[in-house]
PDB file of C-alpha atoms in Angstrom:
ATOM      1  CA  MET A   1     -11.167 -27.759  12.564  1.00 48.00           C
ATOM      2  CA  ASN A   2     -10.062 -26.743   9.083  1.00 54.00           C
ATOM      3  CA  ILE A   3     -12.287 -23.952   7.774  1.00 54.00           C
ATOM      4  CA  PRO A   4     -12.120 -23.275   4.013  1.00 56.00           C
ATOM      5  CA  TYR A   5     -11.045 -19.785   3.075  1.00 53.00           C
ATOM      6  CA  PRO A   6     -12.930 -17.617   0.601  1.00 54.00           C
ATOM      7  CA  THR A   7     -11.870 -18.119  -3.011  1.00 59.00           C
ATOM      8  CA  CYS A   8     -13.220 -14.835  -4.385  1.00 66.00           C
ATOM      9  CA  ILE A   9      -9.762 -13.276  -3.991  1.00 72.00           C
ATOM     10  CA  ALA A  10      -6.693 -14.514  -5.849  1.00 79.00           C
ATOM     11  CA  TRP A  11      -4.705 -15.153  -2.664  1.00 80.00           C
ATOM     12  CA  PRO A  12      -1.422 -16.164  -4.341  1.00 79.00           C
ATOM     13  CA  THR A  13      -1.419 -12.801  -6.150  1.00 76.00           C
ATOM     14  CA  VAL A  14      -2.156 -10.932  -2.910  1.00 78.00           C
ATOM     15  CA  GLU A  15       0.530 -12.884  -1.077  1.00 81.00           C
ATOM     16  CA  ARG A  16       3.172 -12.102  -3.720  1.00 84.00           C
ATOM     17  CA  ALA A  17       2.213  -8.420  -3.603  1.00 85.00           C
ATOM     18  CA  ALA A  18       1.828  -8.250   0.203  1.00 88.00           C
ATOM     19  CA  PHE A  19       5.073  -6.367   0.859  1.00 90.00           C
ATOM     20  CA  GLY A  20       4.277  -3.684  -1.696  1.00 90.00           C
ATOM     21  CA  LEU A  21       0.638  -3.423  -0.610  1.00 93.00           C
ATOM     22  CA  ILE A  22       1.616  -2.952   3.027  1.00 94.00           C
ATOM     23  CA  TYR A  23       4.456  -0.568   2.179  1.00 93.00           C
ATOM     24  CA  GLY A  24       2.242   1.418  -0.202  1.00 94.00           C
ATOM     25  CA  SER A  25      -0.602   1.686   2.303  1.00 96.00           C
ATOM     26  CA  ILE A  26       1.687   2.928   5.068  1.00 95.00           C
ATOM     27  CA  LEU A  27       3.394   5.311   2.641  1.00 95.00           C
ATOM     28  CA  VAL A  28       0.091   6.778   1.407  1.00 96.00           C
ATOM     29  CA  LEU A  29      -1.225   7.145   4.974  1.00 95.00           C
ATOM     30  CA  SER A  30       2.011   8.905   5.935  1.00 94.00           C
ATOM     31  CA  LEU A  31       1.781  11.283   2.984  1.00 93.00           C
ATOM     32  CA  LEU A  32      -1.865  12.000   3.758  1.00 92.00           C
ATOM     33  CA  MET A  33      -0.780  12.859   7.290  1.00 90.00           C
ATOM     34  CA  ALA A  34       1.566  15.489   5.870  1.00 86.00           C
ATOM     35  CA  LEU A  35      -1.105  17.107   3.684  1.00 83.00           C
ATOM     36  CA  GLY A  36      -2.329  20.227   5.409  1.00 74.00           C
ATOM     37  CA  ASP A  37      -5.179  22.581   4.683  1.00 70.00           C
ATOM     38  CA  PRO A  38      -7.054  22.478   1.384  1.00 69.00           C
ATOM     39  CA  PRO A  39      -4.597  23.537  -1.321  1.00 70.00           C
ATOM     40  CA  GLU A  40      -4.955  26.546  -3.585  1.00 71.00           C
ATOM     41  CA  ALA A  41      -4.441  24.399  -6.690  1.00 78.00           C
ATOM     42  CA  PRO A  42      -7.246  21.813  -6.868  1.00 80.00           C
ATOM     43  CA  PHE A  43      -5.130  18.945  -8.236  1.00 90.00           C
ATOM     44  CA  GLU A  44      -2.107  19.573  -6.029  1.00 90.00           C
ATOM     45  CA  PRO A  45      -2.830  16.738  -3.530  1.00 90.00           C
ATOM     46  CA  ALA A  46      -3.156  14.212  -6.376  1.00 92.00           C
ATOM     47  CA  LEU A  47       0.150  15.326  -7.896  1.00 93.00           C
ATOM     48  CA  VAL A  48       1.939  15.444  -4.555  1.00 92.00           C
ATOM     49  CA  LEU A  49       0.604  12.055  -3.488  1.00 93.00           C
ATOM     50  CA  PHE A  50       1.301  10.176  -6.723  1.00 93.00           C
ATOM     51  CA  GLY A  51       4.590  11.988  -7.376  1.00 94.00           C
ATOM     52  CA  SER A  52       5.859  11.266  -3.869  1.00 94.00           C
ATOM     53  CA  VAL A  53       4.873   7.596  -4.005  1.00 93.00           C
ATOM     54  CA  LEU A  54       6.449   7.306  -7.458  1.00 93.00           C
ATOM     55  CA  ALA A  55       9.692   8.902  -6.220  1.00 94.00           C
ATOM     56  CA  VAL A  56       9.889   6.659  -3.153  1.00 93.00           C
ATOM     57  CA  THR A  57       9.000   3.583  -5.208  1.00 91.00           C
ATOM     58  CA  LEU A  58      11.693   4.327  -7.787  1.00 90.00           C
ATOM     59  CA  ALA A  59      14.199   5.043  -5.008  1.00 92.00           C
ATOM     60  CA  ARG A  60      13.399   1.699  -3.375  1.00 89.00           C
ATOM     61  CA  ALA A  61      13.699  -0.169  -6.693  1.00 88.00           C
ATOM     62  CA  PHE A  62      17.002   1.595  -7.474  1.00 89.00           C
ATOM     63  CA  ALA A  63      18.356   0.774  -4.013  1.00 89.00           C
ATOM     64  CA  ALA A  64      17.286  -2.868  -4.419  1.00 85.00           C
ATOM     65  CA  LEU A  65      18.974  -3.014  -7.836  1.00 87.00           C
ATOM     66  CA  LEU A  66      22.286  -1.610  -6.604  1.00 89.00           C
ATOM     67  CA  SER A  67      22.372  -3.470  -3.294  1.00 88.00           C
ATOM     68  CA  HIS A  68      21.619  -6.783  -4.995  1.00 83.00           C
ATOM     69  CA  ALA A  69      24.556  -6.181  -7.360  1.00 87.00           C
ATOM     70  CA  ILE A  70      26.838  -5.443  -4.387  1.00 91.00           C
ATOM     71  CA  GLU A  71      25.652  -8.487  -2.416  1.00 89.00           C
ATOM     72  CA  THR A  72      25.855 -10.989  -5.277  1.00 87.00           C
ATOM     73  CA  GLY A  73      28.405  -9.537  -7.695  1.00 88.00           C
ATOM     74  CA  GLU A  74      25.854 -10.006 -10.486  1.00 84.00           C
ATOM     75  CA  ARG A  75      25.420  -7.498 -13.270  1.00 85.00           C
ATOM     76  CA  MET A  76      22.674  -5.001 -12.558  1.00 83.00           C
ATOM     77  CA  LEU A  77      21.726  -3.922 -16.076  1.00 84.00           C
ATOM     78  CA  THR A  78      19.905  -7.137 -16.927  1.00 86.00           C
ATOM     79  CA  LEU A  79      16.220  -7.953 -17.305  1.00 87.00           C
ATOM     80  CA  THR A  80      16.376 -10.353 -14.348  1.00 83.00           C
ATOM     81  CA  ALA A  81      17.910  -7.691 -12.108  1.00 81.00           C
ATOM     82  CA  PHE A  82      15.288  -5.116 -13.113  1.00 82.00           C
ATOM     83  CA  GLN A  83      12.477  -7.620 -12.528  1.00 83.00           C
ATOM     84  CA  GLY A  84      13.827  -8.439  -9.091  1.00 78.00           C
ATOM     85  CA  ALA A  85      14.101  -4.766  -8.163  1.00 78.00           C
ATOM     86  CA  TRP A  86      10.598  -4.031  -9.448  1.00 81.00           C
ATOM     87  CA  GLN A  87       8.979  -7.090  -7.802  1.00 77.00           C
ATOM     88  CA  HIS A  88       7.803  -5.331  -4.614  1.00 71.00           C
ATOM     89  CA  SER A  89       7.697  -1.865  -6.115  1.00 83.00           C
ATOM     90  CA  HIS A  90       4.786  -1.996  -8.517  1.00 85.00           C
ATOM     91  CA  PRO A  91       2.206  -2.977  -5.842  1.00 90.00           C
ATOM     92  CA  THR A  92       3.359   0.058  -3.861  1.00 91.00           C
ATOM     93  CA  LEU A  93       2.564   2.273  -6.804  1.00 90.00           C
ATOM     94  CA  ILE A  94      -0.744   0.520  -7.448  1.00 91.00           C
ATOM     95  CA  VAL A  95      -1.928   1.367  -3.920  1.00 94.00           C
ATOM     96  CA  ALA A  96      -1.435   5.070  -4.691  1.00 94.00           C
ATOM     97  CA  ASN A  97      -3.733   4.930  -7.730  1.00 95.00           C
ATOM     98  CA  VAL A  98      -7.037   4.880  -5.826  1.00 96.00           C
ATOM     99  CA  PRO A  99      -6.171   7.791  -3.491  1.00 96.00           C
ATOM    100  CA  THR A 100      -4.800   9.731  -6.477  1.00 96.00           C
ATOM    101  CA  ALA A 101      -8.056   9.134  -8.368  1.00 96.00           C
ATOM    102  CA  LEU A 102     -10.022  10.270  -5.320  1.00 96.00           C
ATOM    103  CA  PHE A 103      -8.024  13.509  -5.146  1.00 94.00           C
ATOM    104  CA  ILE A 104      -8.511  14.040  -8.875  1.00 95.00           C
ATOM    105  CA  ALA A 105     -12.256  13.653  -8.228  1.00 95.00           C
ATOM    106  CA  GLY A 106     -11.822  16.254  -5.495  1.00 93.00           C
ATOM    107  CA  GLY A 107     -10.019  18.560  -7.912  1.00 92.00           C
ATOM    108  CA  LEU A 108     -12.885  18.192 -10.368  1.00 93.00           C
ATOM    109  CA  GLY A 109     -15.353  19.095  -7.624  1.00 92.00           C
ATOM    110  CA  TRP A 110     -16.979  15.655  -7.487  1.00 95.00           C
ATOM    111  CA  LEU A 111     -15.789  15.156  -3.893  1.00 93.00           C
ATOM    112  CA  THR A 112     -14.642  17.483  -1.168  1.00 91.00           C
ATOM    113  CA  MET A 113     -10.969  17.223  -0.265  1.00 90.00           C
ATOM    114  CA  ASN A 114     -11.971  16.002   3.212  1.00 90.00           C
ATOM    115  CA  THR A 115     -14.045  13.202   1.664  1.00 93.00           C
ATOM    116  CA  ALA A 116     -11.183  12.281  -0.676  1.00 93.00           C
ATOM    117  CA  THR A 117      -8.848  12.131   2.323  1.00 93.00           C
ATOM    118  CA  LEU A 118     -11.224   9.992   4.396  1.00 94.00           C
ATOM    119  CA  LEU A 119     -11.898   7.586   1.513  1.00 96.00           C
ATOM    120  CA  SER A 120      -8.165   7.330   0.779  1.00 96.00           C
ATOM    121  CA  GLN A 121      -7.461   6.539   4.417  1.00 96.00           C
ATOM    122  CA  ALA A 122     -10.275   3.975   4.488  1.00 97.00           C
ATOM    123  CA  PHE A 123      -8.899   2.323   1.330  1.00 97.00           C
ATOM    124  CA  CYS A 124      -5.396   2.008   2.810  1.00 97.00           C
ATOM    125  CA  ILE A 125      -6.738   0.738   6.138  1.00 97.00           C
ATOM    126  CA  ALA A 126      -8.872  -1.831   4.290  1.00 97.00           C
ATOM    127  CA  ILE A 127      -5.768  -3.125   2.493  1.00 96.00           C
ATOM    128  CA  LEU A 128      -3.933  -3.419   5.810  1.00 97.00           C
ATOM    129  CA  ILE A 129      -6.888  -5.253   7.377  1.00 97.00           C
ATOM    130  CA  LEU A 130      -7.083  -7.661   4.425  1.00 95.00           C
ATOM    131  CA  VAL A 131      -3.369  -8.445   4.426  1.00 95.00           C
ATOM    132  CA  GLY A 132      -3.268  -8.680   8.237  1.00 95.00           C
ATOM    133  CA  ALA A 133      -6.145 -11.168   8.188  1.00 93.00           C
ATOM    134  CA  ARG A 134      -4.411 -13.168   5.475  1.00 93.00           C
ATOM    135  CA  VAL A 135      -1.227 -13.350   7.549  1.00 92.00           C
ATOM    136  CA  GLY A 136      -3.236 -14.785  10.436  1.00 91.00           C
ATOM    137  CA  TRP A 137      -4.914 -17.295   8.128  1.00 91.00           C
ATOM    138  CA  VAL A 138      -1.603 -18.454   6.633  1.00 90.00           C
ATOM    139  CA  ILE A 139      -0.105 -18.934  10.098  1.00 91.00           C
ATOM    140  CA  ARG A 140      -3.054 -20.946  11.407  1.00 86.00           C
ATOM    141  CA  HIS A 141      -6.288 -21.844   9.655  1.00 85.00           C
ATOM    142  CA  SER A 142      -8.605 -20.706  12.432  1.00 86.00           C
ATOM    143  CA  TRP A 143     -10.726 -17.663  13.160  1.00 86.00           C
ATOM    144  CA  TRP A 144      -8.673 -16.054  15.923  1.00 92.00           C
ATOM    145  CA  LEU A 145      -5.366 -15.351  14.221  1.00 92.00           C
ATOM    146  CA  PRO A 146      -6.940 -13.741  11.124  1.00 92.00           C
ATOM    147  CA  ILE A 147      -9.045 -11.518  13.387  1.00 94.00           C
ATOM    148  CA  GLY A 148      -5.960 -10.650  15.439  1.00 93.00           C
ATOM    149  CA  GLY A 149      -3.901  -9.959  12.318  1.00 93.00           C
ATOM    150  CA  ALA A 150      -6.643  -7.755  10.884  1.00 95.00           C
ATOM    151  CA  LEU A 151      -6.976  -5.826  14.148  1.00 95.00           C
ATOM    152  CA  PHE A 152      -3.231  -5.361  14.464  1.00 95.00           C
ATOM    153  CA  ALA A 153      -2.555  -4.261  10.887  1.00 95.00           C
ATOM    154  CA  GLY A 154      -5.753  -2.210  10.719  1.00 95.00           C
ATOM    155  CA  GLY A 155      -4.858  -0.623  14.056  1.00 95.00           C
ATOM    156  CA  VAL A 156      -1.546   0.581  12.632  1.00 94.00           C
ATOM    157  CA  GLY A 157      -3.424   2.181   9.729  1.00 95.00           C
ATOM    158  CA  ILE A 158      -6.041   3.734  12.007  1.00 95.00           C
ATOM    159  CA  GLY A 159      -3.254   5.094  14.201  1.00 94.00           C
ATOM    160  CA  LEU A 160      -1.580   6.771  11.231  1.00 93.00           C
ATOM    161  CA  ALA A 161      -4.906   8.167  10.007  1.00 93.00           C
ATOM    162  CA  ALA A 162      -5.694   9.518  13.486  1.00 92.00           C
ATOM    163  CA  MET A 163      -2.261  11.168  13.700  1.00 91.00           C
ATOM    164  CA  LYS A 164      -3.206  13.360  10.719  1.00 86.00           C
ATOM    165  CA  TYR A 165      -6.052  14.876  12.689  1.00 84.00           C
ATOM    166  CA  ALA A 166      -4.004  15.107  15.894  1.00 87.00           C
ATOM    167  CA  LEU A 167      -1.234  16.991  14.072  1.00 82.00           C
ATOM    168  CA  HIS A 168      -3.510  19.347  12.165  1.00 75.00           C
TER     169      HIS A 168
END
């Protein structure tokens, strides 16, 4: 039985960005785990979160650029090389935008820091659930594999979110 998939999401775009979305979600959840008590400076979590994701993203793109040059012998200071290195990196950075905005809202007093943390975790888990479900759908157009993929990927995110509270 071939069930049509929803067309409200641009699946080819999500599929091309899947690596960066997954990597960014796990990275943000890991950084949120490291954030401790409410900071003295109200915007510190936003700066730490976005700055850390930016640093890791640039490090990954730089490593991809150099390693590709070593593997292929191609020049690395070309537009094609930069595009290839940046391909999976920009979705990683995009994932950090929503949690950063939530922590800015917390710094402005619109949200508590706990609410910003919970919403950031929920956002990252939702991305993992969406991509996990899509993986299941691509493998087999049925209901069971997308549900399994969503549960698996979402479970990883929930585990990381729960570790924050277990550690603190």
